[in-house]
Coordinates of C-alpha atoms and ligand atoms in Angstrom, one line a residue:
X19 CA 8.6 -6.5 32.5
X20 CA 4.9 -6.5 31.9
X21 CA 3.1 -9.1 33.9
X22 CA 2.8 -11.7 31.4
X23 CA 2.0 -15.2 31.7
X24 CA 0.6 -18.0 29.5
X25 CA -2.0 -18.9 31.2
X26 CA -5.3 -19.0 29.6
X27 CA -6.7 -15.5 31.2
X28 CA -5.5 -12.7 30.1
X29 CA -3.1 -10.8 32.4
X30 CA -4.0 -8.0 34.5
X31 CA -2.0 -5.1 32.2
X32 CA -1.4 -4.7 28.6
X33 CA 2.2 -5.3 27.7
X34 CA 5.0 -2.6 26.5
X35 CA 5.5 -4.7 23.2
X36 CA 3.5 -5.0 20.3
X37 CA 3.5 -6.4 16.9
X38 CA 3.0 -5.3 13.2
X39 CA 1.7 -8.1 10.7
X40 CA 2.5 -8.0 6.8
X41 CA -0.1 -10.0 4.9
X42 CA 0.5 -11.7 2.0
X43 CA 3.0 -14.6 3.0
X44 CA 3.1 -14.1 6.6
X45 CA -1.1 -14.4 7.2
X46 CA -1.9 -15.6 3.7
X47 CA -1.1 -16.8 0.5
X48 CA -3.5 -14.9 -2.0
X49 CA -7.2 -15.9 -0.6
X50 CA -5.5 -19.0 1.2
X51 CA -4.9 -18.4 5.0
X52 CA -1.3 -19.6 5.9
X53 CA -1.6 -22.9 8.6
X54 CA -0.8 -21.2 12.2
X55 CA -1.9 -17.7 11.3
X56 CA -5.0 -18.3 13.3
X57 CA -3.1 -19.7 16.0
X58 CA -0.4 -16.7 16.4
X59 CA -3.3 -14.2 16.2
X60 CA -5.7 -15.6 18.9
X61 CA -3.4 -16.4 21.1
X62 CA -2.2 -12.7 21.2
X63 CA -5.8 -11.6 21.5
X64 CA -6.1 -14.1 24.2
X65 CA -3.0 -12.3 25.8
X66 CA -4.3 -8.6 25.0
X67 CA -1.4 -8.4 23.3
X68 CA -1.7 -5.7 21.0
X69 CA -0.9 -5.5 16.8
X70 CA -2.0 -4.6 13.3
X71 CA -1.9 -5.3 10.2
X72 CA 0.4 -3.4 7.9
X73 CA 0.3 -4.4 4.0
X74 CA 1.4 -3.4 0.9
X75 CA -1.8 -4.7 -0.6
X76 CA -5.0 -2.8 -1.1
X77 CA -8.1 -2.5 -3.7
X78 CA -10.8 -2.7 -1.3
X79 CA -12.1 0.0 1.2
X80 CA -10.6 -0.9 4.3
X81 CA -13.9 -2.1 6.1
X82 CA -14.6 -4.5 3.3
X83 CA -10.6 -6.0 3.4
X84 CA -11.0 -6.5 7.1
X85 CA -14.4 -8.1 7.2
X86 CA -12.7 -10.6 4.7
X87 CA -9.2 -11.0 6.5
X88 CA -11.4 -11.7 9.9
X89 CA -13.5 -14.6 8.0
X90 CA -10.7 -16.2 6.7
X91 CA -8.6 -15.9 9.7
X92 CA -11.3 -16.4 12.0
X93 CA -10.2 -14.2 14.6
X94 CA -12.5 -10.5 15.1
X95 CA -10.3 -7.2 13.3
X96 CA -11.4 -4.0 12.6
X97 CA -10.3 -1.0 10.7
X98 CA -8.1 0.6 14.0
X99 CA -5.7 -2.1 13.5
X100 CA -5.5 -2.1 9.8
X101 CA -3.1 -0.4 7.5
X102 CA -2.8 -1.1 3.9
X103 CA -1.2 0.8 0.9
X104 CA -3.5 3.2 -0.3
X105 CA -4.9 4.3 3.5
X106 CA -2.5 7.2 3.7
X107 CA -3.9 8.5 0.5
X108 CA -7.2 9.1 2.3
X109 CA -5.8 12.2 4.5
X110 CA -4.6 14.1 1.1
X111 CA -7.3 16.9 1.7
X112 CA -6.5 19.3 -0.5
X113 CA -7.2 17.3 -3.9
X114 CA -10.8 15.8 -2.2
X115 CA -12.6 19.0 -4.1
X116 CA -10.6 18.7 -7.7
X117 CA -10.2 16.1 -9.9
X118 CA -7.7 12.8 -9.9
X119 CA -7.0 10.2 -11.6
X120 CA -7.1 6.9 -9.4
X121 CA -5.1 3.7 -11.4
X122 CA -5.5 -0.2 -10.6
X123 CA -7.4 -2.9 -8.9
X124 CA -10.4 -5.1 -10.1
X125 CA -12.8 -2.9 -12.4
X126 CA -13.3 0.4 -10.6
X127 CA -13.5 -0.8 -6.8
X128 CA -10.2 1.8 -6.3
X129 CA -12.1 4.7 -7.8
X130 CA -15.3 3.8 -5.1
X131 CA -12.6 3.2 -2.1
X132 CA -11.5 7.1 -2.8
X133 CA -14.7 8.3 -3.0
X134 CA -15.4 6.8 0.4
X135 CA -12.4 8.5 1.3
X136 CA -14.1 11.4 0.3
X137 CA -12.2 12.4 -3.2
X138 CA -15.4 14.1 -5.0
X139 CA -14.3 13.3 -8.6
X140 CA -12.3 10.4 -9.5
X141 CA -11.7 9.2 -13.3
X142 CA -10.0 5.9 -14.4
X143 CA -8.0 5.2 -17.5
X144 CA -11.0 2.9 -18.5
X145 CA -13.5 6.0 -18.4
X146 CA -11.0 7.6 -20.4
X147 CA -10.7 4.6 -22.8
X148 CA -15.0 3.9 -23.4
X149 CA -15.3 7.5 -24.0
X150 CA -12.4 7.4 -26.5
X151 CA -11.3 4.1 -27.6
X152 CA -8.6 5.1 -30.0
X153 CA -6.2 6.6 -26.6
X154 CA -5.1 3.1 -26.7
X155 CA -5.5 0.7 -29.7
X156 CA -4.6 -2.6 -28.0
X157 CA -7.7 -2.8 -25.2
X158 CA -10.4 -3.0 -27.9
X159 CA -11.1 -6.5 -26.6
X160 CA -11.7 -5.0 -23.7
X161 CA -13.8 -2.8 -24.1
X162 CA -17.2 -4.3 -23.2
X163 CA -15.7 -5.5 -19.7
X164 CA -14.7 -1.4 -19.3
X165 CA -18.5 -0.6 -20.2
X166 CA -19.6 -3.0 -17.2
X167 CA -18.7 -0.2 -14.7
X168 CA -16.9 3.1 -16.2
X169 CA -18.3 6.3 -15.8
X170 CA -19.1 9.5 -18.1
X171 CA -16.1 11.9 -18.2
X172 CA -16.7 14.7 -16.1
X173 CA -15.3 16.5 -19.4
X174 CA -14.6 15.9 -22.6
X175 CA -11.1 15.7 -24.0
X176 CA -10.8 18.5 -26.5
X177 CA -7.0 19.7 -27.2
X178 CA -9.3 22.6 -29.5
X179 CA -10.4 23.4 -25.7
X180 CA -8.0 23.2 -23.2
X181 CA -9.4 25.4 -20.8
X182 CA -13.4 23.2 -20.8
X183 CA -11.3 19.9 -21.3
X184 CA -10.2 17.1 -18.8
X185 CA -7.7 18.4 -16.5
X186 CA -6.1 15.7 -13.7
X187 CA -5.1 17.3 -10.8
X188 CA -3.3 14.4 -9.1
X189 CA -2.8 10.9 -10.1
X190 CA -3.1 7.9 -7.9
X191 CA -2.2 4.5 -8.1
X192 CA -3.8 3.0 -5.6
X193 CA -3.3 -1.0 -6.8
X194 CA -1.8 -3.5 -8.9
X195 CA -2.6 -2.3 -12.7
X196 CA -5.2 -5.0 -14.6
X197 CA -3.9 -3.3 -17.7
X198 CA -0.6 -2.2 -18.0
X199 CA -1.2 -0.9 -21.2
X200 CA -3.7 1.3 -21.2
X201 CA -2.6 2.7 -17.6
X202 CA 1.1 3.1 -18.8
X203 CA -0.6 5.1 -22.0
X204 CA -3.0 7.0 -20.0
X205 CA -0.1 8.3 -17.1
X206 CA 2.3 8.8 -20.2
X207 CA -0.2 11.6 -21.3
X208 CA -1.1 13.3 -18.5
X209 CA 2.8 13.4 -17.8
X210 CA 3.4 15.1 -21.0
X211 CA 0.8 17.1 -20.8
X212 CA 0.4 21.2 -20.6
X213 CA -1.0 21.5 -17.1
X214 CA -2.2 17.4 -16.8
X215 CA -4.2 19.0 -19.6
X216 CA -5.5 15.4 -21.3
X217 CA -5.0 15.4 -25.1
X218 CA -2.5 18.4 -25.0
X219 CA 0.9 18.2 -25.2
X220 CA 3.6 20.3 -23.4
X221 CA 5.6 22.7 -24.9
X222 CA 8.0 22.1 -22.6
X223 CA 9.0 19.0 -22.6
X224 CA 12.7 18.3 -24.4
X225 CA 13.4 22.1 -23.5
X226 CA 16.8 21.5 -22.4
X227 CA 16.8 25.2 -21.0
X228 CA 14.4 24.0 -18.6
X229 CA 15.2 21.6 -14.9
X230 CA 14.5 17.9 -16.0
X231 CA 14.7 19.5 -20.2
X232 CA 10.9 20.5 -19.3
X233 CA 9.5 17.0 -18.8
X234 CA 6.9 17.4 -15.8
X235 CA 7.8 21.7 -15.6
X236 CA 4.3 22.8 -17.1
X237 CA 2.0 22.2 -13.9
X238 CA 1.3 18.4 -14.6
X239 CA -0.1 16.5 -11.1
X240 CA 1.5 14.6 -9.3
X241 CA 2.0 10.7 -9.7
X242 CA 1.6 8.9 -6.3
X243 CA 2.5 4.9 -6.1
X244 CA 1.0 3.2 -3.1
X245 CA 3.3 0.2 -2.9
X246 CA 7.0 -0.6 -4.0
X247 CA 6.8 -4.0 -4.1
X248 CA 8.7 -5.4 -7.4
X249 CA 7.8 -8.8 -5.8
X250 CA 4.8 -10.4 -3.9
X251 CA 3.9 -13.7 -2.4
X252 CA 1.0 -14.5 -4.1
X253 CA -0.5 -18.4 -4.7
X254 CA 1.9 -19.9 -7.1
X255 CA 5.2 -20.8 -5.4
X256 CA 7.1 -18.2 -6.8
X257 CA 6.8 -14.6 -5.9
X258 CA 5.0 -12.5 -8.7
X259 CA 5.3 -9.1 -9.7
X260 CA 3.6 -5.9 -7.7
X261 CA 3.0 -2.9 -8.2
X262 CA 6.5 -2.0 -8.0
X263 CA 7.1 -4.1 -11.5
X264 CA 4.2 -2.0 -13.4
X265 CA 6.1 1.4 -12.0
X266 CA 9.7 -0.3 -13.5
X267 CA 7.7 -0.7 -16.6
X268 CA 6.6 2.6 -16.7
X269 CA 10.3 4.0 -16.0
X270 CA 11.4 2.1 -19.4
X271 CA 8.8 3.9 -21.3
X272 CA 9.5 7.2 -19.8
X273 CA 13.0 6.8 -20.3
X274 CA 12.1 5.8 -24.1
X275 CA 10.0 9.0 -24.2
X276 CA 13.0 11.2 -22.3
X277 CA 16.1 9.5 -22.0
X278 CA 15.0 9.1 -18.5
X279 CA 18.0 9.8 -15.7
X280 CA 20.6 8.9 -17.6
X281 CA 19.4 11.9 -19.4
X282 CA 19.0 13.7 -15.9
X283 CA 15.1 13.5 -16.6
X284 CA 14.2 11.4 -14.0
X285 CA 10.0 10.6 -13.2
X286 CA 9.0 13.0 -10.2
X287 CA 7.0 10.5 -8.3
X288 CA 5.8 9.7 -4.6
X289 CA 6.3 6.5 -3.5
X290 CA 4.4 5.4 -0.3
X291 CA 4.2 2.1 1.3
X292 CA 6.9 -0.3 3.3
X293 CA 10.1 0.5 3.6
X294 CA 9.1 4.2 3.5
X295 CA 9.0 6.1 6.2
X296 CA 5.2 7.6 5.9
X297 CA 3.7 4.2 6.0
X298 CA 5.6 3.1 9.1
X299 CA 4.8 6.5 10.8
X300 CA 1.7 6.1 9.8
X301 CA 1.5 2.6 11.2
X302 CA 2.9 3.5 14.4
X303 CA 0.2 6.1 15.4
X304 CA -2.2 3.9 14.2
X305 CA -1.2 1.1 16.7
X306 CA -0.6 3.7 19.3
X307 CA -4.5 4.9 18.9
X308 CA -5.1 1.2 18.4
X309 CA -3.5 0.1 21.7
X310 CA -4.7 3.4 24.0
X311 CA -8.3 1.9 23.0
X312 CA -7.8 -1.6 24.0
X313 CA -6.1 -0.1 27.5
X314 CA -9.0 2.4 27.9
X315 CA -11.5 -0.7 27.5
X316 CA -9.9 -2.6 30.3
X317 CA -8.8 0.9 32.5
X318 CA -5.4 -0.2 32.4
X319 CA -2.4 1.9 33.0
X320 CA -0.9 3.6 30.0
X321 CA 2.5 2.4 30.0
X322 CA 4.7 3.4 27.1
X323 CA 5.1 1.3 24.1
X324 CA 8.7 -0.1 23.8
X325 CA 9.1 -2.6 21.0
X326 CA 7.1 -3.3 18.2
X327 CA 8.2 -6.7 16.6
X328 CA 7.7 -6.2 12.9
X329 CA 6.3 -9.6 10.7
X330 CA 7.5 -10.0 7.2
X331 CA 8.0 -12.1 4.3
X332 CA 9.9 -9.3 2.5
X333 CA 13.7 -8.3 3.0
X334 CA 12.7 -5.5 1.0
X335 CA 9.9 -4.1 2.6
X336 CA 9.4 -5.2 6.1
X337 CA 12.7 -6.2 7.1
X338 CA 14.3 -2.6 5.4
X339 CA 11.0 -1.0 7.0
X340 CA 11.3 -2.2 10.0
X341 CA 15.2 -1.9 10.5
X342 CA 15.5 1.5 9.1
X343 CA 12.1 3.0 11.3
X344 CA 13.4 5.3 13.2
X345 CA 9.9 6.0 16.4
X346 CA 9.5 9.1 16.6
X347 CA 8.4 7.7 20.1
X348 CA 11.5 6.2 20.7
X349 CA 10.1 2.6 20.4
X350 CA 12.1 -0.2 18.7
X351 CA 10.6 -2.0 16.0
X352 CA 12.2 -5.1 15.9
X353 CA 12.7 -7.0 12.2
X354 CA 11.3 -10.5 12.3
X355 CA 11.3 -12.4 8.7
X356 CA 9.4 -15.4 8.3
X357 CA 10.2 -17.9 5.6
X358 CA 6.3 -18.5 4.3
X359 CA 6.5 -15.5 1.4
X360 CA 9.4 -14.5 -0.8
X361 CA 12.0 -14.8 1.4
X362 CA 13.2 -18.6 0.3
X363 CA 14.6 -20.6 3.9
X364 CA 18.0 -20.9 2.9
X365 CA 18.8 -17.8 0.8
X366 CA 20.9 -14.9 2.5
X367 CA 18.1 -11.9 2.7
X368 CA 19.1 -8.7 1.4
X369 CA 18.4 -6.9 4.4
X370 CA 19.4 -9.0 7.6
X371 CA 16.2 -9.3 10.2
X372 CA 16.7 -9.1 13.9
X373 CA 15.4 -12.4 14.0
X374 CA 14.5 -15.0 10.8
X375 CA 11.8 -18.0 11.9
X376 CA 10.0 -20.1 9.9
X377 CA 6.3 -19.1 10.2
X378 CA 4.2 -16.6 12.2
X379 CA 3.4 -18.8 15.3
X380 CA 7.6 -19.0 15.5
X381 CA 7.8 -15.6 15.2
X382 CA 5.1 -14.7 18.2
X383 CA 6.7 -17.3 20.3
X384 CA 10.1 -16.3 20.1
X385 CA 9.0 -12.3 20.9
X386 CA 6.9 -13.6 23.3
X387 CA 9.9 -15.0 24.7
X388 CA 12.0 -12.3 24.5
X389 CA 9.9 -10.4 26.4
X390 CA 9.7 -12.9 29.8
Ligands
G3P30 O1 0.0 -6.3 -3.5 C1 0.3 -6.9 -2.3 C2 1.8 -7.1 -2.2 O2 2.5 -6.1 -2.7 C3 2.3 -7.5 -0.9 O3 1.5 -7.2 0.2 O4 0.9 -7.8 2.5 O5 3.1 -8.6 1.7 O6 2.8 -6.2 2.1 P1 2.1 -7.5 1.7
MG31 MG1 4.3 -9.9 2.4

């Protein structure tokens, strides 16, 4: 075992655990720090105990989301322990030089976090709707909060044109949708489109000749989803609907459009974010890098990194993440489900934890313990 002690100094080497911190309803509810989350995470800096922060949530650059989580916490973060749901998106190379589509969050912050990412030319649906407001009848109200910050097209939308129109190489949804509407109208076109084509429809689709009768055969982009999240522990005492609950919504429609997979038409999509496996293997090199740093600081020993005690509020997500993670690196990641968030104290949980606690000071002190 590590040399590990409790008292005030910090021991002499770093430990062979670690931990991985969801957000919302483990650290926070909304903009409202939970009561010990201060508590759990100093006293593990105290310790040099290493973590991050792994959440489903997103909408701000990284730097910006940890400047705020560090204020409100009131212990010091940075970006090299910080994973959220769109962070993966910002090693997808090959679409930096062509043209996406990026979908959600407050005005157009999303579109500036994946430009700072380094994607060259982003649209949103509300450039798409100031430059044409008939693409979606039912945001007319909103149109003079879309003029606050959309953009010119970087071409127009002429189905008379196709090859000088708008063509979307890849579409991104990188945060919770502020209007479903539009966005579900928006994707819906590009989806049917020839070639993500906007304006155009496919010939394609319907042609039952065709794998999925046509519907996304005729070079339309892909459609990436950040986070699965049906549910979310937000402010209100009840969870709310994520991300995940705008993607179910746009399933119905495309299953109105095609007859869906009960057709055998099902929506090619990617879906990134807790459970999957990219975001925990993502995680787990980025708390690896994370920890190497912290023992390089302090010339410590690289010992290897045997557990990794995973903090969540949801079955779903962390607890299915974090029980289904298979390390590459052999290390356990250990399921720890906290009853702050969706999970309800008293409830059986879909997905069975390692360990269920009440908060996120119970969960650090009964790792901690383990690990004496
Ligand atoms: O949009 C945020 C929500 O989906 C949950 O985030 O921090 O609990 O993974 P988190
Ligand atoms: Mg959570």
């Amino acid at each position: 075992r590590c040399c590990f002690h409790s008292a005030p100094t910090p021991p002499p080497c770093l430990p062979e655990f670690a931990f991985a911190f969801d957000i919302d309803g483990v650290l926070v509810r909304s903009s409202d720090p939970l009561p010990r989350a201060h508590k759990a995470l100093s006293y593990l800096q105290s310790q040099r105990i290493p973590f991050i922060l792994l959440t489903n949530g997103g909408g701000k650059h990284e730097s910006d989301r940890v400047d705020d989580l560090a204020k409100k916490l009131e212990v010091p973060l940075d970006t090299s322990m910080f994973v959220q749901s769109h962070t993966p998106f910002a090693d997808l190379d090959e679409y930096k030089n062509r043209t996406i589509m990026v979908v959600g969050g407050v005005e157009d912050m999303c579109r500036r976090v994946a430009e700072r990412y380094g994607f060259k030319t982003v649209v949103t649906p509300g450039d798409i709707l100031t430059a044409y407001p008939a693409v979606w009848p039912f945001s007319q109200q909103l149109l003079p909060y879309y003029e606050t910050f959309s953009r010119p097209l970087p071409a127009p939308i002429d189905p008379t044109s196709p090859s000088t129109s708008l063509k979307i190489d890849a579409v991104f949804v990188y945060n919770d949708p502020r209007d479903w509407g539009l966005d579900t109208q928006v994707i819906k076109d590009v989806l049917l489109s020839h070639q993500g084509i906007l304006g155009t429809l496919s010939e394609k689709n319907g042609n039952t000749a065709l794998p999925n009768k046509g519907y996304q055969q005729d070079g339309q982009p892909p459609l990436y989803f950040s986070n699965p999240d049906l549910l979310w522990a937000a402010k209100y005492h009840l969870p709310r609907l994520g991300q995940g609950g705008f993607r179910e919504a746009l399933e119905g429609v495309w299953a109105a459009l095609t007859g869906g997979e009960k057709n055998g038409v099902e929506l090619k999509k990617i879906v990134i974010g807790k459970p999957h496996r990219p975001t925990y293997e993502f995680a787990e090199k980025r708390l690896v890098a994370h920890r190497k740093r912290l023992l390089e600081q302090n010339d410590d020993k690289l010992r290897s990194l045997k557990r990794v005690y995973m903090v969540g509020d949801n079955p779903e997500s962390d607890i299915l993440g974090g029980n289904s993670y298979n390390s590459p690196h052999g290390t356990d990641w250990v399921s720890v489900l906290v009853r702050t968030g969706v999970h309800v104290a008293g409830t059986v949980p879909k997905h069975t934890p390692r360990m269920e606690v009440g908060d996120v000071w119970d969960a650090v002190s009964w790792a901690v313990g383990q690990e004496k």
